[in-house]
CSV table of C-alpha atoms in Angstrom, one decimal:
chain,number,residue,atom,x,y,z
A,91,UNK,CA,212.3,-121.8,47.6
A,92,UNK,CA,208.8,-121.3,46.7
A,93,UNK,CA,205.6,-122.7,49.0
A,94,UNK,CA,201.9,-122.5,48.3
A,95,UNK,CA,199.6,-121.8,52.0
A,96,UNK,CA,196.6,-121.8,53.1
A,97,UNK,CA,196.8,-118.9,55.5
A,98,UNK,CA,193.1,-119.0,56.1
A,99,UNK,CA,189.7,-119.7,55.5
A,100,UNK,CA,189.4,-119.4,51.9
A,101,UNK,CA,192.5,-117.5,52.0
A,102,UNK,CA,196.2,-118.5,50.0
A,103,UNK,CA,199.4,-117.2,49.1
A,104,UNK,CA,202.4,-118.2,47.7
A,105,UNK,CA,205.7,-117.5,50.0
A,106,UNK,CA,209.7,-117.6,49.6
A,107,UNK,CA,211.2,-119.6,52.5
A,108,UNK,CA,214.4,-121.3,53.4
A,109,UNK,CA,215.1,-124.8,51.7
A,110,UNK,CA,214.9,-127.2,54.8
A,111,UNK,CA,218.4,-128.3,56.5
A,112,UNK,CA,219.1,-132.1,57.2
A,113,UNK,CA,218.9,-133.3,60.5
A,114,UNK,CA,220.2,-136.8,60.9
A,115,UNK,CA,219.0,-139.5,59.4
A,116,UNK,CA,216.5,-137.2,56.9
A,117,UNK,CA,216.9,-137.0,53.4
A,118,UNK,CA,216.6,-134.0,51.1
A,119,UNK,CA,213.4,-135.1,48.8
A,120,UNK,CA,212.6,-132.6,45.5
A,121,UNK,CA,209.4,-132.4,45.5
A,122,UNK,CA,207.4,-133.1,41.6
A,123,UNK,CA,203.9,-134.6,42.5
A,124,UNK,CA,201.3,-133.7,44.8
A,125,UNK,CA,197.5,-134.9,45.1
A,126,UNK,CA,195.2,-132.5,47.0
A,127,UNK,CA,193.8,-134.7,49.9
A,128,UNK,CA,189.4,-134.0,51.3
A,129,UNK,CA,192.0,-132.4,54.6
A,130,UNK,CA,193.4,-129.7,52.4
A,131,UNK,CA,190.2,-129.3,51.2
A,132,UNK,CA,188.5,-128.8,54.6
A,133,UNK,CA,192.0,-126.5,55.6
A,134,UNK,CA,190.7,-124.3,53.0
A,135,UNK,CA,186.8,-124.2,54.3
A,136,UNK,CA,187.8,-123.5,57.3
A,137,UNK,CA,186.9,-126.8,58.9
A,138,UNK,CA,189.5,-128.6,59.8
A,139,UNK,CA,190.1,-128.9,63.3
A,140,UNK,CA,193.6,-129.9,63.4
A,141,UNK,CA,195.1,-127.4,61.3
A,142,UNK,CA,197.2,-123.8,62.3
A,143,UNK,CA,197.1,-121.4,59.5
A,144,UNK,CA,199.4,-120.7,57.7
A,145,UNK,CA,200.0,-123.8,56.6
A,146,UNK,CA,201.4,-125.5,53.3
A,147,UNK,CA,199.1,-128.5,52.4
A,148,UNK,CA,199.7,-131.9,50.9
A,149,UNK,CA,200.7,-134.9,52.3
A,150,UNK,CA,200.3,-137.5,49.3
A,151,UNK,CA,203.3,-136.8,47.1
A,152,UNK,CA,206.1,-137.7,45.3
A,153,UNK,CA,209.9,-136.5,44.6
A,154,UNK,CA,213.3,-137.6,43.7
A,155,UNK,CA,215.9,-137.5,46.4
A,156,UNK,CA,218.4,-134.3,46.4
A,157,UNK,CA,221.1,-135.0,49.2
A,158,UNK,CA,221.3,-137.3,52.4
A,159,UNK,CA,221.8,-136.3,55.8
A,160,UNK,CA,224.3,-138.2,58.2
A,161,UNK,CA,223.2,-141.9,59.3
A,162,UNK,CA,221.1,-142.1,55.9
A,163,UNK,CA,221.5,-146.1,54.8
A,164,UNK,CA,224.2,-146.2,51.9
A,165,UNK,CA,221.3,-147.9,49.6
A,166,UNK,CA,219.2,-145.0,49.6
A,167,UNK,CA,220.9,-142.4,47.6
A,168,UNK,CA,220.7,-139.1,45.1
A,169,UNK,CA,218.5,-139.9,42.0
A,170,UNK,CA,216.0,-142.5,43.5
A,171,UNK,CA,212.2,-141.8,43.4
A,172,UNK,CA,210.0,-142.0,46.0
A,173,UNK,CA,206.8,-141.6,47.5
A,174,UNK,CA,206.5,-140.4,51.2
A,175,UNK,CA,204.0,-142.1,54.3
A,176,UNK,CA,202.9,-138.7,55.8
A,177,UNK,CA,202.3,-139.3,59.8
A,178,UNK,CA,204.6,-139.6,62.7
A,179,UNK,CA,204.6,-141.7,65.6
A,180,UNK,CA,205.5,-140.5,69.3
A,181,UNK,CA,206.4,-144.5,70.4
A,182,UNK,CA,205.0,-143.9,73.5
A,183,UNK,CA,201.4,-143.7,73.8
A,184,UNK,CA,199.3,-146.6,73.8
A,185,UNK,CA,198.6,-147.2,70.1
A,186,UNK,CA,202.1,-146.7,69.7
A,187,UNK,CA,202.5,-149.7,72.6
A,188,UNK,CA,199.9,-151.6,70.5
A,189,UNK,CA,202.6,-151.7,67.9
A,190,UNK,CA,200.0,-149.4,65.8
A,191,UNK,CA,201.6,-146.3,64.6
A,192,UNK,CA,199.3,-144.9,62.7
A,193,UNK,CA,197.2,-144.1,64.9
A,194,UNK,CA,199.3,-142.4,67.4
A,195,UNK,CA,198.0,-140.1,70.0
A,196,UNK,CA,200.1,-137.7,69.1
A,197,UNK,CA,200.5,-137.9,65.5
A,198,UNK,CA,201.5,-135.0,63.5
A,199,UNK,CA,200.4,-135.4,59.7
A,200,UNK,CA,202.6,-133.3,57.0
A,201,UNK,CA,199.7,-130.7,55.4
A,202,UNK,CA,198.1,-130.8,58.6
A,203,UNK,CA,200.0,-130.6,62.0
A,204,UNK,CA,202.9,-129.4,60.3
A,205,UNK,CA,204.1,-127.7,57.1
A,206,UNK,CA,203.2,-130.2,54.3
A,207,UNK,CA,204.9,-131.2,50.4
A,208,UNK,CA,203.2,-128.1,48.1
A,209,UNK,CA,206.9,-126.7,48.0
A,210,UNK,CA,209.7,-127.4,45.9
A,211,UNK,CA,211.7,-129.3,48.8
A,212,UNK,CA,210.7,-131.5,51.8
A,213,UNK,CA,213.2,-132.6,54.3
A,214,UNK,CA,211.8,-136.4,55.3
A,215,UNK,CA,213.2,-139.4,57.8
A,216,UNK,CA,214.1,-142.1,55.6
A,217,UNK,CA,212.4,-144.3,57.2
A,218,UNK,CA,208.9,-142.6,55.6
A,219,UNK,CA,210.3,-143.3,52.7
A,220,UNK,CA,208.9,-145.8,50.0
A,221,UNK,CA,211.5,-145.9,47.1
A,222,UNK,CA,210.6,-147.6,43.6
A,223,UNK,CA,212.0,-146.6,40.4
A,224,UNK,CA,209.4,-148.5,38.4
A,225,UNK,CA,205.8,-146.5,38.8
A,226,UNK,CA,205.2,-143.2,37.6
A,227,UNK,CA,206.0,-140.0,39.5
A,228,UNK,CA,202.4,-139.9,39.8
A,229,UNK,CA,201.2,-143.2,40.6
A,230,UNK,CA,203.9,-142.9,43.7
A,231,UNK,CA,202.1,-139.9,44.8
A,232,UNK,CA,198.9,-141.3,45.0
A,233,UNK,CA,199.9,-144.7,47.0
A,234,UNK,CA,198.9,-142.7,49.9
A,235,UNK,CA,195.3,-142.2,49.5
A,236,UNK,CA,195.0,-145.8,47.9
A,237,UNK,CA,197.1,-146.9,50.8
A,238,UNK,CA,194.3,-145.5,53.4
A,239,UNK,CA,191.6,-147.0,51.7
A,240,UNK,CA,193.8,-150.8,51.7
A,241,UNK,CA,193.9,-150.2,55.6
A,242,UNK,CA,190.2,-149.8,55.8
A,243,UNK,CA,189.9,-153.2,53.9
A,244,UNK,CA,192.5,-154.5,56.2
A,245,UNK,CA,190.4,-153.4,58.8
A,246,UNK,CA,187.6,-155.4,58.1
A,247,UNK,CA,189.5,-158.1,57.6
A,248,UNK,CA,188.0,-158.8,54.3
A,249,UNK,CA,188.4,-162.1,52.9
A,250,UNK,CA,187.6,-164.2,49.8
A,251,UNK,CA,184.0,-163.9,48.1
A,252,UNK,CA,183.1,-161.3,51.3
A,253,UNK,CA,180.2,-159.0,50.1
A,254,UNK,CA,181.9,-155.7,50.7
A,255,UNK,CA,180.1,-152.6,50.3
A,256,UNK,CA,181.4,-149.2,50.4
A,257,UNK,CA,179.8,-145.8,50.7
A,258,UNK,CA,181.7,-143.2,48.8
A,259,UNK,CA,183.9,-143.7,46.0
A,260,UNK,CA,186.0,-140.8,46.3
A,261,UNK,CA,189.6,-141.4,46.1
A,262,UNK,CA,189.6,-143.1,49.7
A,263,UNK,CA,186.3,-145.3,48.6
A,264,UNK,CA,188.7,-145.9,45.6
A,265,UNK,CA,191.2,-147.2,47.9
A,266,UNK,CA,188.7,-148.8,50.2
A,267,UNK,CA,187.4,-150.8,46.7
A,268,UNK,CA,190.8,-151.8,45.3
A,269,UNK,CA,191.7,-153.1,48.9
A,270,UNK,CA,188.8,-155.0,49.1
A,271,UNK,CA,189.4,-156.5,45.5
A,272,UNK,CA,192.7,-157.3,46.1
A,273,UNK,CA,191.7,-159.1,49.2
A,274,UNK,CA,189.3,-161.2,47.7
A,275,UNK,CA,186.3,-159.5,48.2
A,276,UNK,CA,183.0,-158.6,45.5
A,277,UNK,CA,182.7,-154.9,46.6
A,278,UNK,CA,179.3,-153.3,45.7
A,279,UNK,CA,180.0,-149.7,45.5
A,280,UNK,CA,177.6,-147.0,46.6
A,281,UNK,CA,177.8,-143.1,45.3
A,282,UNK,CA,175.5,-140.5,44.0
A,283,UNK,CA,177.6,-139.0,41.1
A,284,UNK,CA,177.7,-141.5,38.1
A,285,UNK,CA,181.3,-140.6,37.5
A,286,UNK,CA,182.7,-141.3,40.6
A,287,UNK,CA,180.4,-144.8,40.2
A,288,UNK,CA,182.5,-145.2,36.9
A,289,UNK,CA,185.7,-145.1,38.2
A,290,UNK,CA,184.7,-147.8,40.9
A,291,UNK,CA,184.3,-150.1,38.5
A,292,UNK,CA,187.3,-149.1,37.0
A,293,UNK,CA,189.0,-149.8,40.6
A,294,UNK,CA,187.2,-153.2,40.7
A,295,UNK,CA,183.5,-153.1,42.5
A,296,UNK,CA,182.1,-155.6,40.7
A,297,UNK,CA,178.5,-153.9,41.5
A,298,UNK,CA,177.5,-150.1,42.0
A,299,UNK,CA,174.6,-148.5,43.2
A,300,UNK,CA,173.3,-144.2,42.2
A,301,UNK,CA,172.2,-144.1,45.8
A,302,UNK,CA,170.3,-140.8,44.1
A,303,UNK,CA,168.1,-143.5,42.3
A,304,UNK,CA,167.9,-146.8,43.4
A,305,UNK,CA,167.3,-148.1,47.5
A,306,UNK,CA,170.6,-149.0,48.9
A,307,UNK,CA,168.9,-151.2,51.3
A,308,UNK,CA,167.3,-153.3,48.6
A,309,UNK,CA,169.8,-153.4,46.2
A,310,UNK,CA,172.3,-154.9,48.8
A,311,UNK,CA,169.7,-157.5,49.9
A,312,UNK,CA,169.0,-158.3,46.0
A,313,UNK,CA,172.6,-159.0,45.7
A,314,UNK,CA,173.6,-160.5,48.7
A,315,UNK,CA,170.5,-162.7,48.6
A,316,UNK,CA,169.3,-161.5,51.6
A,317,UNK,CA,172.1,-161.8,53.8
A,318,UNK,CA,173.2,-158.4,54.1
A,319,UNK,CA,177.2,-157.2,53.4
A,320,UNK,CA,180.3,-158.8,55.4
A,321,UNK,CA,182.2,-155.8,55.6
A,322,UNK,CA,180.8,-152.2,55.1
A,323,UNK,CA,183.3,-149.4,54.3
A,324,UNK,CA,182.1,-145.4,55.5
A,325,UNK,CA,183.8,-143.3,53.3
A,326,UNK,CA,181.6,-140.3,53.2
A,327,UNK,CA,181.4,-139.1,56.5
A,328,UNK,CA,177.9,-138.2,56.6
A,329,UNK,CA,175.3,-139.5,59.4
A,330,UNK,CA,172.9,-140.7,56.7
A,331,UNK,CA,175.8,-143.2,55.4
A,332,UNK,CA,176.9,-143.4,59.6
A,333,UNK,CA,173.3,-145.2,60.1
A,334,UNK,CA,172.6,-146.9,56.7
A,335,UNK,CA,176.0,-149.0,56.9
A,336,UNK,CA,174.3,-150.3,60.1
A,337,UNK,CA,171.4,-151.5,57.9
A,338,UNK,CA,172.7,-152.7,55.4
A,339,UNK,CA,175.2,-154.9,56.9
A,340,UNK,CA,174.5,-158.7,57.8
A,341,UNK,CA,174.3,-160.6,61.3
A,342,UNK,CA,178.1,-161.1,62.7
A,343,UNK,CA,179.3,-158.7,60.3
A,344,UNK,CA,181.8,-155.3,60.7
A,345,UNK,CA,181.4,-152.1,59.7
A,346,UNK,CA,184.2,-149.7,59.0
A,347,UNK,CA,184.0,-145.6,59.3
A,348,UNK,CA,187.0,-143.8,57.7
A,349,UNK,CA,185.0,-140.5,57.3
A,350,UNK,CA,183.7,-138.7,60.8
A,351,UNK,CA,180.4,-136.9,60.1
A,352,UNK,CA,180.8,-133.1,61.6
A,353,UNK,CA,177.3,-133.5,63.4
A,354,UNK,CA,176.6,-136.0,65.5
A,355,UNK,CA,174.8,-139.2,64.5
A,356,UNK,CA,172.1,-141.1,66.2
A,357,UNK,CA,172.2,-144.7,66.0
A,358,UNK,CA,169.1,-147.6,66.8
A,359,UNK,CA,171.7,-149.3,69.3
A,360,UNK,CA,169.8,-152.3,69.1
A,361,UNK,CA,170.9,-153.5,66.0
A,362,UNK,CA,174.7,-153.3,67.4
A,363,UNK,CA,173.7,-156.0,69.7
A,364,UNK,CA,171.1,-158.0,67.8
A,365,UNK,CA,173.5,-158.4,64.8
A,366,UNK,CA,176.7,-158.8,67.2
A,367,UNK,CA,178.4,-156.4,64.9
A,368,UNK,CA,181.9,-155.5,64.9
A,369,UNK,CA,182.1,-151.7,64.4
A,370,UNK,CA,185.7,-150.4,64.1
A,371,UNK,CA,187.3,-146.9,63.0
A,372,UNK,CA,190.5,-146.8,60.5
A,373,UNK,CA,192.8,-143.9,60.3
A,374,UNK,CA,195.6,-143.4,57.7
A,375,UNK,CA,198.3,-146.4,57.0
A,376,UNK,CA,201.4,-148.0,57.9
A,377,UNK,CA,204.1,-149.5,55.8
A,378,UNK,CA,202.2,-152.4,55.1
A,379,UNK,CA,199.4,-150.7,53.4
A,380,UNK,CA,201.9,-149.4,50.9
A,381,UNK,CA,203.4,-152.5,50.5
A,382,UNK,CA,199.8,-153.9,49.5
A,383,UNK,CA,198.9,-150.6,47.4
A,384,UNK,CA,202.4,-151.0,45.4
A,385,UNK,CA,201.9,-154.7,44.6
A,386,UNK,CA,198.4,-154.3,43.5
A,387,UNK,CA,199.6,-151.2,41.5
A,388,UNK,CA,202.4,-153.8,40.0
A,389,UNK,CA,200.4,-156.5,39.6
A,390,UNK,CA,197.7,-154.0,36.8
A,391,UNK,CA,195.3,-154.7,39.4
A,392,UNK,CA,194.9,-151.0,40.1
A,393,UNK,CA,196.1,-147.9,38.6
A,394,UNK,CA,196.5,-144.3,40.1
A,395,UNK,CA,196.6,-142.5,37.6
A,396,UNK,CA,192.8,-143.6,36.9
A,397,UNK,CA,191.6,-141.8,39.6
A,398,UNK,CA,192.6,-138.4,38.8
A,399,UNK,CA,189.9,-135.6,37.8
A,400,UNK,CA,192.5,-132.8,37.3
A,401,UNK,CA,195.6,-131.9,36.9
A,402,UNK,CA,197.2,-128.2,37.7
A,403,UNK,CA,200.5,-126.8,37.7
A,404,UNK,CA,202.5,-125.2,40.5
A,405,UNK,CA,201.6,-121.6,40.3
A,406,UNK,CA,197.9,-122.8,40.0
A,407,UNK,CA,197.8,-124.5,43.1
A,408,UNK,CA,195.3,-121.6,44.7
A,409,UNK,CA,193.0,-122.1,41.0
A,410,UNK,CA,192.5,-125.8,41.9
A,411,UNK,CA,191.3,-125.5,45.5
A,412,UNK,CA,189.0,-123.1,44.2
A,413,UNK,CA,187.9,-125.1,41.8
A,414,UNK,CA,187.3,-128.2,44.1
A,415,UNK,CA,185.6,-125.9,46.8
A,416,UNK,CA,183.0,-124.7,44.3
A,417,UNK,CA,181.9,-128.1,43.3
A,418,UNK,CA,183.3,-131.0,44.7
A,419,UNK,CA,181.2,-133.4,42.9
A,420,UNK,CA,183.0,-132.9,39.8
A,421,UNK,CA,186.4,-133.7,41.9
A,422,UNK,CA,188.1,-137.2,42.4
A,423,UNK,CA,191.6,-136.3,42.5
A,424,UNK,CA,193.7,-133.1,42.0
A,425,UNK,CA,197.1,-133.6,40.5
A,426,UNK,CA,199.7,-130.2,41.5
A,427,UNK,CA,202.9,-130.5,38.9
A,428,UNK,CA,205.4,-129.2,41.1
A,429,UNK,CA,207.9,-128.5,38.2
């Protein structure tokens, strides 16, 4: 079967290797949808610190199942589509203990640690499997990222009528708003590229701010009447957005970095203690996120398919990297039509 690598910095191929065999319990999943993820995109600069080259990318995707493996439940059978939850969990460390798998120790994420879904066939535990016949092959694809940005709102533990601001509205901003939404919250979204500002609203921040052009500081006071946000989101991963969520969030209220800036970031400590701020991190999702990403998704509250930028077929798969490399300001979300 065919694969698309990354094989180096700024280097790709595409390769003929062996369709997966089925170990127990693991089904046989065709692969037809695949969104390129910011982790691919760093695999391809050369920054990712996580990754082996070569390695084929993509971990948010989308297939119909091909054959079972022994042990596979009877109700999961040929035919059925489904959408994949990327990361593994050893059981033994102690997140694991802590009854939080996704962020194992030693988790190994597919397009990343290990081989990933930009091929025509993935072999997958069913238990990583979310199976709906209802959505699109693409909206099913792009639960994951969504599903990251739900478990950053989760985080936070955002609640009704919280002021919720997030930095970033790329696709895990996107996520981070329609959680937030979904959970009650009036999300003022911050970004510097007035498309990416559109599709907030489209994802349901009720304000926005062109960092570019207006003080986020202000702005977020003027709304919030003074009070600062509840909940701020990080999903930039810069150490301007690092020390400005710190600002802008109100006394007693959490802050919540997805993104990790690659320098390091100096902080006024003070305001940790003066504000007695809860400051948490939030890495990737569990089943529950889905669950939350596929009911907002049912309910029209949010839809995938309005986050995508682009849309490539397979044998293009090295074109669209490029692409997103040169200018990613232009990029919310990369579609890859496996077919």
């Amino acid at each position: 079967m065919k694969a698309f690598q990354i094989t180096g910095k700024g280097e790709t191929n595409f390769a003929n290797i062996n369709i997966p065999t089925l170990g127990e319990g693991e089904v046989l999943v065709k692969v037809k949808k695949l969104g390129y993820c910011g982790s691919d995109l760093n695999s391809f600069r050369g920054t990712n610190p996580l990754v082996n080259y070569p390695v084929i990318p993509g971990h948010e995707l989308s297939g119909i199942i091909e054959k079972t493996g022994l042990g596979v439940p009877s109700n999961i059978t040929l035919g059925q589509q489904v959408a994949v939850m990327p990361q593994t969990a050893c059981g033994k460390c102690s997140s694991c203990r802590n009854k939080r798998f996704n962020a194992c120790k030693y988790n190994e994420t597919l397009g990343v640690q290990r081989n990933g879904g930009l091929t025509e066939y993935l072999a997958v535990p069913y238990q990583k499997l979310i199976i709906d016949d209802s959505l699109s092959l693409t909206q099913l694809a792009l639960l994951e990222p969504l599903a990251v940005g739900f478990h950053a709102a989760k985080r936070g533990q955002v609640k009704a009528d919280d002021y919720v601001v997030v930095f970033g509205c790329g696709v895990i901003g996107l996520g981070a708003i329609a959680g937030a939404t979904a959970f009650g919250g009036k999300v003022i979204a911050v970004d510097l590229v007035d498309e990416k500002i559109d599709k907030a609203r489209q994802a349901g921040a009720q304000y926005t701010i062109n960092a570019a052009q207006e003080d986020v500081l202000r702005r977020v006071n003027e709304i919030t009447n003074d009070f600062g946000a509840d909940v701020v989101i990080e999903a930039v991963g810069s150490a301007q957005t690092y020390t400005m969520a710190i600002d802008v969030v109100g006394f007693t209220g959490c802050v919540v970095y997805i993104g990790y800036a690659s320098q390091p970031v100096s902080f006024d400590t003070k305001f940790f203690v003066l504000k007695e701020l809860d400051i948490r991190g939030s890495r990737g999702s569990d089943a529950e996120d889905f669950k939350n990403v596929l009911k907002a998704v049912k309910s029209g509250a949010v839809n995938p398919e309005d986050i995508i930028s682009h849309t490539f077929d397979f044998d293009k798969s090295d074109k669209a990297i490029q692409l997103w490399a040169e200018d990613p300001s232009k990029v919310s979300k990369i579609v890859i039509n496996i077919d």
